[in-house]
């Protein structure tokens, strides 16, 4: 779980079964483990009204484990972008009582939360659990381009090429951390690049 | 003057009987200026000079927040209550100069909601009068379900139906009409916020069903003005001010503290806002906690009390204040 530094930096919890009949899980890679562990604490029949949407990691692990929970629906997608239309459709047809559980990388949690916020769900009512890589989704504050899976500090903007300091300042609206030019005074100054978000 | 509240000098500009139980009161500023702006769901605390006694009762503002030339409240007469509503009904006439607090909102709309689902019981309709006016002005999406004992006691039901037509649904107890709550709560679109104001039993019922049906706490808002319950008289010592005072059977602890010349903070006077929370220095006896603010753990600890609604039975009680 990520440490809290500045107030906008998201803080994650541990998934726990909520009351209600309809449960929507959105997870990537090792986020599946958070669901499996929560399932051990869930009441009988909990997954009868559950839908699991899963983006496996490159190793393709954990699919069988999630299927074995026998959710009412199981949907697998290669990327968040590919499941977005389905997710929007699900939320626009959903009724109050649907509970949301987000687990896995910060990029996945943040983007799923962003879609749910637009559908009117309060961010504090969503269950979240961080698992797996610390890689960040970063917005360049200069060109506004988003760079996915940033693991270094500083990081290079994949759009404008500026060298950016990846800040803990997080935007829920954009589901991204803010990256600010680290050598604006002297572009020749190149601080060492470290693997900060493995 | 109390912490967090400033007072307004007003004159009663009109008194209008609404039905057998409810009377509406209109207030304007004595200096002719506009009143402070407020948002739907806000209340004011009305000071009543009843002989020797000053009564302070909270009432929801029910006029449109878009019109601050006057404030309006509606008071339901309670013949077996502590006397505040009877004083309003019997003694408050047009032209009377009164003092009220600035508005405070402990029941505000969450304007991020996609839809507002409102449930009112009886006189619990008053905050929704202002909230619906506010939302109608902004083109907001709302639906109001209003339960009343009989059609003739359906305070403002006709006004609401006239203004909002099918967005208002009425239920009359004498016709055995009842809200199909589970169905209503299960069919609301995602992003709906729920607001309930009425008797304690209704609020508890709605909150329990909403929680069981998977509504997150953040989307459920409620307001209940609990009148302080009467009880046995008791003595209390105030450690900071060094006073020992007696709390009468019909008097709340907060009222007794105020009568002794101490000026404690308050906002709701109904055990929900937390403003009057007071530390207990020592006690020998048992607390009668009537508030909705402190946790059960706080209640058991014997370290805190909400003097606006809670009482004490026993030998001695020392509060910080």
Coordinates of N, CA, C and O in Angstrom, one line a residue, chain B residues 71-144:
Chain B
X71 N -38.0 35.1 5.8 CA -37.8 33.7 6.2 C -39.2 33.2 6.6 O -39.9 33.9 7.2
X72 N -39.4 31.9 6.2 CA -40.7 31.3 6.7 C -40.4 30.0 7.4 O -39.5 29.2 6.9
X73 N -41.1 29.7 8.5 CA -41.0 28.4 9.1 C -42.4 27.9 9.4 O -43.3 28.7 9.4
X74 N -42.5 26.6 9.6 CA -43.8 26.1 9.9 C -43.7 25.3 11.2 O -42.8 24.5 11.3
X75 N -44.6 25.6 12.1 CA -44.5 25.0 13.4 C -45.7 24.1 13.7 O -46.8 24.5 13.6
X76 N -45.4 22.8 14.0 CA -46.5 21.9 14.3 C -46.7 22.0 15.8 O -45.8 21.9 16.6
X77 N -48.0 22.2 16.2 CA -48.3 22.3 17.6 C -48.2 20.9 18.3 O -48.8 20.0 17.8
X78 N -47.5 20.9 19.4 CA -47.4 19.7 20.2 C -48.0 19.9 21.6 O -47.4 20.6 22.4
X79 N -49.2 19.5 21.8 CA -49.9 19.8 23.0 C -49.3 19.1 24.3 O -49.5 19.6 25.4
X80 N -48.5 18.1 24.1 CA -47.9 17.4 25.2 C -46.4 17.6 25.2 O -45.7 17.0 26.0
X81 N -45.9 18.6 24.4 CA -44.5 18.8 24.4 C -44.1 19.8 25.5 O -44.8 20.0 26.5
X82 N -42.9 20.4 25.4 CA -42.4 21.2 26.5 C -42.8 22.6 26.4 O -42.5 23.4 27.3
X83 N -43.6 23.0 25.4 CA -44.2 24.3 25.4 C -43.8 25.3 24.3 O -44.4 26.3 24.2
X84 N -42.7 25.0 23.6 CA -42.2 25.9 22.6 C -43.2 26.1 21.5 O -43.5 27.2 21.1
X85 N -43.7 25.0 21.0 CA -44.6 25.1 19.8 C -45.9 25.7 20.3 O -46.5 26.5 19.5
X86 N -46.3 25.5 21.5 CA -47.5 26.1 22.0 C -47.3 27.6 22.1 O -48.2 28.4 21.8
X87 N -46.1 28.0 22.6 CA -45.8 29.4 22.7 C -45.9 30.1 21.3 O -46.5 31.2 21.2
X88 N -45.3 29.4 20.3 CA -45.4 30.0 19.0 C -46.8 30.2 18.5 O -47.2 31.2 18.0
X89 N -47.7 29.1 18.8 CA -49.0 29.2 18.3 C -49.9 30.2 19.0 O -50.7 30.9 18.5
X90 N -49.6 30.3 20.4 CA -50.5 31.2 21.2 C -50.0 32.6 21.3 O -50.9 33.5 21.3
X91 N -48.7 32.8 21.3 CA -48.2 34.1 21.7 C -47.6 34.9 20.6 O -47.3 36.1 20.7
X92 N -47.2 34.3 19.5 CA -46.5 35.0 18.4 C -47.5 35.5 17.4 O -48.3 34.8 16.8
X93 N -47.5 36.9 17.3 CA -48.5 37.6 16.4 C -47.7 38.5 15.5 O -46.6 38.9 15.8
X94 N -48.3 38.8 14.4 CA -47.6 39.8 13.5 C -47.3 41.1 14.2 O -48.0 41.5 15.1
X95 N -46.1 41.6 13.9 CA -45.6 42.8 14.6 C -44.7 42.5 15.8 O -43.9 43.4 16.2
X96 N -44.7 41.3 16.3 CA -43.8 40.9 17.4 C -42.4 40.9 17.0 O -42.0 40.4 16.0
X97 N -41.5 41.6 17.8 CA -40.1 41.6 17.5 C -39.4 40.4 18.2 O -39.7 40.1 19.4
X98 N -38.7 39.6 17.4 CA -38.1 38.4 17.9 C -36.6 38.4 17.5 O -36.1 39.1 16.6
X99 N -35.9 37.4 18.0 CA -34.5 37.2 17.7 C -34.3 35.8 17.2 O -34.8 34.8 17.8
X100 N -33.7 35.6 16.1 CA -33.4 34.3 15.5 C -31.9 34.1 15.2 O -31.3 35.2 15.0
X101 N -31.5 32.9 15.1 CA -30.0 32.7 14.8 C -29.9 32.9 13.2 O -30.8 32.8 12.5
X102 N -28.6 33.1 12.8 CA -28.3 32.9 11.4 C -28.7 31.5 11.0 O -28.6 30.6 11.8
X103 N -29.0 31.3 9.7 CA -29.3 29.9 9.3 C -28.0 29.0 9.3 O -26.9 29.5 9.1
X104 N -28.3 27.8 9.7 CA -27.3 26.7 9.7 C -27.8 25.6 8.9 O -29.0 25.2 9.1
X105 N -27.0 25.0 8.1 CA -27.5 23.8 7.3 C -26.8 22.5 7.7 O -25.6 22.4 7.5
X106 N -27.5 21.6 8.4 CA -27.0 20.3 8.7 C -27.6 19.3 7.8 O -27.5 18.1 8.1
X107 N -28.4 19.7 6.8 CA -29.1 18.8 6.0 C -29.1 19.3 4.5 O -30.1 19.6 3.9
X108 N -27.9 19.5 4.0 CA -27.8 20.2 2.7 C -27.8 19.1 1.6 O -27.5 18.0 1.8
X109 N -28.2 19.6 0.4 CA -28.2 18.8 -0.8 C -26.8 18.5 -1.2 O -25.9 19.3 -1.1
X110 N -26.5 17.3 -1.7 CA -25.3 17.0 -2.3 C -25.4 17.2 -3.8 O -26.1 16.4 -4.5
X111 N -24.9 18.4 -4.2 CA -25.2 18.8 -5.6 C -24.4 18.0 -6.7 O -24.6 18.3 -7.9
X112 N -23.6 17.1 -6.2 CA -23.0 16.2 -7.2 C -23.9 15.1 -7.6 O -23.6 14.3 -8.6
X113 N -25.0 14.9 -6.9 CA -26.0 13.8 -7.2 C -26.6 13.9 -8.6 O -26.8 15.0 -9.1
X114 N -26.8 12.8 -9.2 CA -27.5 12.8 -10.5 C -29.0 13.0 -10.3 O -29.7 13.4 -11.2
X115 N -29.5 12.5 -9.1 CA -30.9 12.6 -8.8 C -31.0 12.7 -7.3 O -30.2 12.2 -6.6
X116 N -32.1 13.4 -6.8 CA -32.3 13.6 -5.4 C -33.7 12.9 -5.1 O -34.7 13.3 -5.6
X117 N -33.6 11.9 -4.2 CA -34.8 11.2 -3.8 C -35.1 11.6 -2.4 O -34.3 11.4 -1.5
X118 N -36.3 12.2 -2.2 CA -36.6 12.8 -0.9 C -37.8 12.0 -0.3 O -38.8 11.8 -0.9
X119 N -37.7 11.7 1.0 CA -38.7 11.1 1.7 C -39.1 11.9 3.0 O -38.2 12.1 3.8
X120 N -40.3 12.3 3.0 CA -40.8 13.2 4.1 C -41.9 12.5 4.9 O -42.7 11.8 4.3
X121 N -41.9 12.7 6.2 CA -43.0 12.2 7.1 C -43.5 13.4 7.9 O -42.8 14.0 8.6
X122 N -44.8 13.7 7.7 CA -45.5 14.7 8.6 C -44.8 16.0 8.4 O -44.5 16.5 7.3
X123 N -44.5 16.7 9.5 CA -43.9 18.0 9.5 C -42.5 18.0 9.0 O -41.9 19.0 8.7
X124 N -41.9 16.8 8.8 CA -40.6 16.6 8.2 C -40.6 17.1 6.7 O -39.5 17.1 6.1
X125 N -41.7 17.6 6.2 CA -41.8 18.2 4.9 C -41.0 19.5 4.8 O -40.6 19.9 3.7
X126 N -40.9 20.2 5.9 CA -40.4 21.6 5.8 C -39.1 21.8 5.1 O -39.0 22.7 4.2
X127 N -38.0 21.1 5.5 CA -36.8 21.3 4.8 C -36.9 21.1 3.3 O -36.2 21.7 2.5
X128 N -37.8 20.1 2.9 CA -37.9 19.8 1.5 C -38.6 20.9 0.7 O -38.5 21.0 -0.5
X129 N -39.4 21.7 1.4 CA -40.0 22.9 0.7 C -38.9 23.8 0.1 O -39.0 24.2 -1.0
X130 N -37.9 24.0 0.9 CA -36.8 24.9 0.5 C -35.9 24.1 -0.5 O -35.5 24.7 -1.5
X131 N -35.7 22.8 -0.3 CA -34.8 22.1 -1.2 C -35.4 21.9 -2.6 O -34.7 22.0 -3.6
X132 N -36.7 21.6 -2.6 CA -37.3 21.5 -3.9 C -37.3 22.8 -4.7 O -37.1 22.9 -5.9
X133 N -37.6 23.9 -3.9 CA -37.6 25.2 -4.6 C -36.2 25.5 -5.1 O -36.1 26.1 -6.3
X134 N -35.2 25.2 -4.4 CA -33.8 25.4 -4.9 C -33.5 24.6 -6.1 O -33.0 25.1 -7.1
X135 N -33.9 23.3 -6.1 CA -33.6 22.4 -7.2 C -34.5 22.8 -8.4 O -34.0 22.7 -9.6
X136 N -35.7 23.2 -8.2 CA -36.6 23.5 -9.3 C -36.0 24.7 -10.0 O -36.0 24.8 -11.3
X137 N -35.4 25.7 -9.3 CA -34.8 26.8 -9.8 C -33.6 26.5 -10.7 O -33.2 27.2 -11.6
X138 N -32.9 25.4 -10.3 CA -31.7 25.0 -11.0 C -32.0 23.9 -12.0 O -31.0 23.3 -12.6
X139 N -33.2 23.5 -12.2 CA -33.6 22.4 -13.1 C -33.1 21.1 -12.6 O -32.8 20.2 -13.4
X140 N -33.0 20.9 -11.3 CA -32.5 19.7 -10.7 C -33.5 18.5 -10.8 O -34.7 18.7 -11.0
X141 N -33.0 17.4 -10.8 CA -33.7 16.1 -10.9 C -34.1 15.6 -9.5 O -33.2 15.2 -8.8
X142 N -35.4 15.7 -9.1 CA -35.8 15.3 -7.8 C -37.1 14.6 -7.8 O -37.9 14.7 -8.8
X143 N -37.4 13.8 -6.8 CA -38.6 13.1 -6.7 C -38.9 13.1 -5.2 O -38.0 12.8 -4.4
X144 N -40.1 13.5 -4.8 CA -40.5 13.6 -3.4 C -41.6 12.7 -3.0 O -42.7 12.7 -3.6

